[in-house]
mmCIF file of C-alpha atoms in Angstrom:
data_model
loop_
_atom_site.group_PDB
_atom_site.id
_atom_site.type_symbol
_atom_site.label_atom_id
_atom_site.label_comp_id
_atom_site.label_asym_id
_atom_site.label_seq_id
_atom_site.Cartn_x
_atom_site.Cartn_y
_atom_site.Cartn_z
ATOM 1 C CA GLN V 1 5.031 -14.986 34.603
ATOM 2 C CA GLN V 2 4.949 -14.417 30.857
ATOM 3 C CA GLN V 3 4.744 -10.659 31.234
ATOM 4 C CA VAL V 4 7.397 -8.155 30.339
ATOM 5 C CA LYS V 5 6.967 -4.861 32.153
ATOM 6 C CA GLN V 6 8.268 -1.771 30.401
ATOM 7 C CA SER V 7 8.795 1.726 31.708
ATOM 8 C CA PRO V 8 8.389 4.600 31.319
ATOM 9 C CA GLN V 9 5.254 4.798 29.218
ATOM 10 C CA SER V 10 6.481 8.030 27.666
ATOM 11 C CA LEU V 11 9.786 9.846 27.692
ATOM 12 C CA ILE V 12 10.948 13.270 26.536
ATOM 13 C CA VAL V 13 14.663 13.843 26.036
ATOM 14 C CA GLN V 14 16.571 16.790 24.718
ATOM 15 C CA LYS V 15 18.594 16.379 21.544
ATOM 16 C CA GLY V 16 22.015 15.020 22.363
ATOM 17 C CA GLY V 17 20.867 13.478 25.628
ATOM 18 C CA ILE V 18 20.666 9.848 26.672
ATOM 19 C CA SER V 19 17.352 8.025 26.435
ATOM 20 C CA ILE V 20 16.898 5.112 28.804
ATOM 21 C CA ILE V 21 14.048 2.622 28.675
ATOM 22 C CA ASN V 22 13.743 -0.223 31.138
ATOM 23 C CA CYS V 23 12.152 -3.646 31.065
ATOM 24 C CA ALA V 24 11.706 -6.353 33.675
ATOM 25 C CA TYR V 25 10.660 -9.976 33.312
ATOM 26 C CA GLU V 26 9.832 -12.943 35.510
ATOM 27 C CA ASN V 27 10.338 -15.991 33.330
ATOM 28 C CA THR V 28 13.937 -17.119 33.807
ATOM 29 C CA ALA V 29 13.613 -19.369 30.764
ATOM 30 C CA PHE V 30 13.560 -16.373 28.440
ATOM 31 C CA ASP V 31 16.695 -16.516 26.314
ATOM 32 C CA TYR V 32 16.275 -13.809 23.716
ATOM 33 C CA PHE V 33 15.614 -10.121 24.409
ATOM 34 C CA PRO V 34 15.057 -7.852 21.399
ATOM 35 C CA TRP V 35 14.156 -4.190 21.194
ATOM 36 C CA TYR V 36 11.923 -2.905 18.419
ATOM 37 C CA GLN V 37 11.420 0.589 17.079
ATOM 38 C CA GLN V 38 8.075 1.524 15.591
ATOM 39 C CA PHE V 39 7.148 4.681 13.721
ATOM 40 C CA PRO V 40 3.486 5.699 13.369
ATOM 41 C CA GLY V 41 1.640 3.630 10.792
ATOM 42 C CA LYS V 42 4.551 1.231 10.330
ATOM 43 C CA GLY V 43 5.427 -2.202 11.562
ATOM 44 C CA PRO V 44 8.066 -2.671 14.261
ATOM 45 C CA ALA V 45 11.677 -2.965 13.174
ATOM 46 C CA LEU V 46 14.325 -4.836 15.102
ATOM 47 C CA LEU V 47 16.772 -2.411 16.642
ATOM 48 C CA ILE V 48 19.070 -4.565 18.708
ATOM 49 C CA ALA V 49 18.839 -7.836 20.592
ATOM 50 C CA ILE V 50 20.741 -9.624 23.332
ATOM 51 C CA ARG V 51 20.995 -13.098 24.783
ATOM 52 C CA PRO V 52 21.488 -13.658 28.523
ATOM 53 C CA ASP V 53 25.061 -14.858 28.243
ATOM 54 C CA VAL V 54 26.308 -11.281 27.855
ATOM 55 C CA SER V 55 25.694 -8.225 30.030
ATOM 56 C CA GLU V 56 25.924 -5.573 27.357
ATOM 57 C CA LYS V 57 25.647 -5.194 23.623
ATOM 58 C CA LYS V 58 26.346 -2.045 21.695
ATOM 59 C CA GLU V 59 25.454 -1.182 18.123
ATOM 60 C CA GLY V 60 26.210 2.382 17.168
ATOM 61 C CA ARG V 61 24.319 4.714 19.483
ATOM 62 C CA PHE V 62 22.167 1.903 20.853
ATOM 63 C CA THR V 63 23.178 -0.209 23.837
ATOM 64 C CA ILE V 64 21.372 -2.973 25.672
ATOM 65 C CA SER V 65 22.339 -3.530 29.283
ATOM 66 C CA PHE V 66 21.282 -6.878 30.699
ATOM 67 C CA ASN V 67 21.129 -7.806 34.383
ATOM 68 C CA LYS V 68 20.337 -11.491 34.632
ATOM 69 C CA SER V 69 20.185 -11.654 38.420
ATOM 70 C CA ALA V 70 17.755 -8.750 38.587
ATOM 71 C CA LYS V 71 15.834 -9.992 35.542
ATOM 72 C CA GLN V 72 16.026 -6.583 33.975
ATOM 73 C CA PHE V 73 17.288 -5.167 30.730
ATOM 74 C CA SER V 74 17.404 -1.680 29.358
ATOM 75 C CA LEU V 75 17.913 0.223 26.141
ATOM 76 C CA HIS V 76 20.200 3.243 26.096
ATOM 77 C CA ILE V 77 20.184 5.630 23.169
ATOM 78 C CA MET V 78 23.212 7.874 23.228
ATOM 79 C CA ASP V 79 23.273 11.303 21.576
ATOM 80 C CA SER V 80 19.523 11.083 21.005
ATOM 81 C CA GLN V 81 18.296 12.703 17.809
ATOM 82 C CA PRO V 82 14.851 13.938 16.703
ATOM 83 C CA GLY V 83 14.788 11.074 14.204
ATOM 84 C CA ASP V 84 14.851 8.663 17.139
ATOM 85 C CA SER V 85 11.373 9.840 18.145
ATOM 86 C CA ALA V 86 9.268 6.698 17.939
ATOM 87 C CA THR V 87 7.671 4.043 20.082
ATOM 88 C CA TYR V 88 10.041 1.447 21.453
ATOM 89 C CA PHE V 89 9.063 -2.049 22.541
ATOM 90 C CA CYS V 90 11.117 -4.506 24.488
ATOM 91 C CA ALA V 91 10.311 -8.175 24.129
ATOM 92 C CA ALA V 92 11.388 -11.556 25.387
ATOM 93 C CA ARG V 93 11.169 -15.106 24.123
ATOM 94 C CA GLU V 94 11.852 -18.613 25.327
ATOM 95 C CA GLY V 95 13.374 -20.784 22.630
ATOM 96 C CA ALA V 96 11.113 -20.935 19.612
ATOM 97 C CA GLN V 97 8.113 -19.722 21.551
ATOM 98 C CA LYS V 98 6.172 -16.600 20.811
ATOM 99 C CA LEU V 99 7.559 -13.163 21.624
ATOM 100 C CA VAL V 100 6.157 -11.433 24.684
ATOM 101 C CA PHE V 101 6.099 -7.674 24.227
ATOM 102 C CA GLY V 102 6.386 -4.897 26.739
ATOM 103 C CA GLN V 103 3.790 -2.154 26.832
ATOM 104 C CA GLY V 104 5.852 0.268 24.764
ATOM 105 C CA THR V 105 7.522 3.620 25.394
ATOM 106 C CA ARG V 106 6.728 6.665 23.342
ATOM 107 C CA LEU V 107 9.998 8.557 22.997
ATOM 108 C CA THR V 108 10.116 12.187 21.949
ATOM 109 C CA ILE V 109 13.418 13.913 21.276
ATOM 110 C CA ASN V 110 13.139 17.665 21.437
ATOM 111 C CA PRO V 111 15.376 19.603 19.032
ATOM 112 C CA GLY S 1 17.984 -7.750 6.411
ATOM 113 C CA ALA S 2 15.141 -9.999 5.464
ATOM 114 C CA VAL S 3 11.994 -8.413 4.069
ATOM 115 C CA VAL S 4 8.414 -9.178 4.931
ATOM 116 C CA SER S 5 5.830 -7.611 2.676
ATOM 117 C CA GLN S 6 2.272 -7.023 3.772
ATOM 118 C CA HIS S 7 -0.603 -6.122 1.480
ATOM 119 C CA PRO S 8 -2.743 -4.098 1.445
ATOM 120 C CA SER S 9 -1.302 -1.396 3.656
ATOM 121 C CA ARG S 10 -4.703 0.221 4.030
ATOM 122 C CA VAL S 11 -8.172 -1.117 3.418
ATOM 123 C CA ILE S 12 -11.595 0.301 4.015
ATOM 124 C CA CYS S 13 -14.589 -1.982 3.808
ATOM 125 C CA LYS S 14 -18.249 -2.042 4.622
ATOM 126 C CA SER S 15 -19.585 -3.857 7.638
ATOM 127 C CA GLY S 16 -20.393 -7.471 6.853
ATOM 128 C CA THR S 17 -17.810 -7.950 4.144
ATOM 129 C CA SER S 18 -14.644 -10.036 4.357
ATOM 130 C CA VAL S 19 -11.140 -8.706 3.943
ATOM 131 C CA LYS S 20 -7.973 -10.650 3.141
ATOM 132 C CA ILE S 21 -4.515 -9.464 4.176
ATOM 133 C CA GLU S 22 -1.421 -11.088 2.709
ATOM 134 C CA CYS S 23 1.957 -11.512 4.342
ATOM 135 C CA ARG S 24 4.912 -12.577 2.229
ATOM 136 C CA SER S 25 8.495 -13.305 3.119
ATOM 137 C CA LEU S 26 10.333 -11.981 0.073
ATOM 138 C CA ASP S 27 13.831 -13.388 0.390
ATOM 139 C CA PHE S 28 13.572 -16.258 2.825
ATOM 140 C CA GLN S 29 11.327 -19.171 3.625
ATOM 141 C CA ALA S 30 9.265 -18.878 6.757
ATOM 142 C CA THR S 31 7.773 -22.002 8.250
ATOM 143 C CA THR S 32 6.306 -19.927 11.036
ATOM 144 C CA MET S 33 4.502 -16.610 10.785
ATOM 145 C CA PHE S 34 2.690 -14.643 13.430
ATOM 146 C CA TRP S 35 -0.271 -12.305 13.215
ATOM 147 C CA TYR S 36 -0.654 -9.399 15.603
ATOM 148 C CA ARG S 37 -3.264 -6.777 16.236
ATOM 149 C CA GLN S 38 -2.395 -3.361 17.545
ATOM 150 C CA PHE S 39 -4.759 -0.737 18.877
ATOM 151 C CA PRO S 40 -3.724 2.933 18.960
ATOM 152 C CA LYS S 41 -1.005 3.655 21.487
ATOM 153 C CA GLN S 42 -0.944 0.066 22.644
ATOM 154 C CA SER S 43 1.404 -2.844 22.350
ATOM 155 C CA LEU S 44 1.181 -5.673 19.857
ATOM 156 C CA MET S 45 -1.283 -8.386 20.749
ATOM 157 C CA LEU S 46 -0.538 -11.807 19.303
ATOM 158 C CA MET S 47 -3.562 -13.248 17.569
ATOM 159 C CA ALA S 48 -2.247 -16.503 16.164
ATOM 160 C CA THR S 49 0.775 -18.495 15.132
ATOM 161 C CA SER S 50 0.703 -19.737 11.576
ATOM 162 C CA ASN S 51 2.678 -22.822 10.584
ATOM 163 C CA GLU S 52 3.127 -23.801 6.959
ATOM 164 C CA GLY S 53 0.961 -26.730 5.999
ATOM 165 C CA SER S 54 -0.903 -26.974 9.277
ATOM 166 C CA LYS S 55 -3.660 -25.246 11.166
ATOM 167 C CA ALA S 56 -2.939 -22.000 12.914
ATOM 168 C CA THR S 57 -2.700 -21.846 16.676
ATOM 169 C CA TYR S 58 -4.917 -19.106 18.034
ATOM 170 C CA GLU S 59 -4.400 -17.174 21.231
ATOM 171 C CA GLN S 60 -7.039 -17.291 23.905
ATOM 172 C CA GLY S 61 -9.937 -15.022 23.120
ATOM 173 C CA VAL S 62 -9.289 -14.814 19.385
ATOM 174 C CA GLU S 63 -12.188 -16.110 17.302
ATOM 175 C CA LYS S 64 -10.961 -18.724 14.844
ATOM 176 C CA ASP S 65 -13.995 -18.415 12.612
ATOM 177 C CA LYS S 66 -13.678 -14.661 12.395
ATOM 178 C CA PHE S 67 -9.959 -14.459 11.764
ATOM 179 C CA LEU S 68 -9.108 -17.148 9.238
ATOM 180 C CA ILE S 69 -5.418 -17.813 8.789
ATOM 181 C CA ASN S 70 -3.928 -19.800 5.956
ATOM 182 C CA HIS S 71 -0.238 -20.569 5.523
ATOM 183 C CA ALA S 72 -0.252 -22.456 2.249
ATOM 184 C CA SER S 73 3.377 -21.944 1.287
ATOM 185 C CA LEU S 74 6.703 -21.177 2.889
ATOM 186 C CA THR S 75 6.497 -17.558 1.778
ATOM 187 C CA LEU S 76 2.838 -16.650 2.166
ATOM 188 C CA SER S 77 0.371 -16.430 5.017
ATOM 189 C CA THR S 78 -3.025 -14.795 4.767
ATOM 190 C CA LEU S 79 -5.390 -13.388 7.365
ATOM 191 C CA THR S 80 -9.028 -13.092 6.401
ATOM 192 C CA VAL S 81 -11.294 -11.025 8.598
ATOM 193 C CA THR S 82 -14.728 -12.470 7.939
ATOM 194 C CA SER S 83 -17.972 -10.546 8.276
ATOM 195 C CA ALA S 84 -16.058 -7.519 9.460
ATOM 196 C CA HIS S 85 -17.575 -5.110 11.934
ATOM 197 C CA PRO S 86 -16.429 -1.651 13.043
ATOM 198 C CA GLU S 87 -14.870 -3.118 16.187
ATOM 199 C CA ASP S 88 -12.528 -5.113 13.942
ATOM 200 C CA SER S 89 -10.973 -1.867 12.769
ATOM 201 C CA SER S 90 -7.357 -2.032 13.796
ATOM 202 C CA PHE S 91 -3.751 -2.237 12.669
ATOM 203 C CA TYR S 92 -2.846 -5.800 11.752
ATOM 204 C CA ILE S 93 0.806 -6.773 11.588
ATOM 205 C CA CYS S 94 2.399 -10.004 10.475
ATOM 206 C CA SER S 95 5.849 -11.284 11.223
ATOM 207 C CA ALA S 96 7.938 -14.146 9.970
ATOM 208 C CA LEU S 97 10.500 -16.176 11.804
ATOM 209 C CA GLY S 98 13.805 -16.068 9.973
ATOM 210 C CA GLY S 99 15.800 -19.141 9.270
ATOM 211 C CA GLY S 100 19.099 -20.140 10.788
ATOM 212 C CA ASN S 101 20.019 -19.960 14.454
ATOM 213 C CA SER S 102 19.270 -16.282 14.998
ATOM 214 C CA GLY S 103 15.573 -16.834 15.483
ATOM 215 C CA GLU S 104 15.075 -13.239 14.445
ATOM 216 C CA LEU S 105 11.547 -12.086 13.822
ATOM 217 C CA PHE S 106 10.930 -9.869 10.795
ATOM 218 C CA PHE S 107 7.825 -7.700 10.725
ATOM 219 C CA GLY S 108 5.690 -6.519 7.884
ATOM 220 C CA GLU S 109 4.693 -2.896 7.483
ATOM 221 C CA GLY S 110 1.225 -3.512 8.850
ATOM 222 C CA SER S 111 -2.260 -3.204 7.396
ATOM 223 C CA ARG S 112 -4.705 -0.585 8.587
ATOM 224 C CA LEU S 113 -8.254 -1.947 8.427
ATOM 225 C CA THR S 114 -11.182 0.421 8.728
ATOM 226 C CA VAL S 115 -14.649 -1.074 8.783
ATOM 227 C CA LEU S 116 -17.448 1.385 8.117
#
C-alpha cells in the first residue's frame, strides 16, 4: 500500500514534443506529491509538487495533473528540450512521514 | 531554494576501512534528515531517518552497526560506513526536511563511495 508505481521506465521524445510520465498510488492518506529531476552523478532536485486539493499545477513548461479518484498523477513536460534529458522520480508522502519514491523514468529528448 | 551540502562527493577506500559522509543544511535548520542509497539505474532506497538529538530510525534490512548515523546539530548529520566492503559501493544521498509548512525535502548532491 506504500508503493508508488511509475511508468514508463524509459521514454524517448523528440525535441519540442510533450513528455508524459505517470504515477499511481494506493495509500489515500498521501497528501503531498512531488516530482524530482536527477542528472547522472547528482542528487535529485525538486521540480514541482502538488497537494490533492488541486487537480493541476503548472510551473513554466512543467505541469502536474492529479486525479484523486483514480489515485494517479502525471508529469507533463511541454516543448521538451535536450536539457530535460534526465531521470525523473515521482514520490508521495503522508504528513511528516518518509517519502515513497517511484521507480524512476529515464527521459531522453532527441534533438 | 534551500541548500544541502554533502561531502565528500567521491570517496575511494580500501576494504575494511570506515568512511564518514557529512550532510549539512547551509541556510536552514533541519531537525530531520534522511539518508538514501541508490544503485545504478534504480530508485532511491531510504536507509534511515535522522532526528537531531536522538537515535536514527533505520529501515528494515539496514544494518545499524554498519551504517552509523549521527545528527548532533540542527545543520549536520553524518553517515559512517564502518568496515566497508565492495558491496557497500554505492551512491549515498542525504536530504533535509525544510522548515515551515511546505514540508519540502532538499537533497544533497550525493556521495559516490567505491570500496576496493
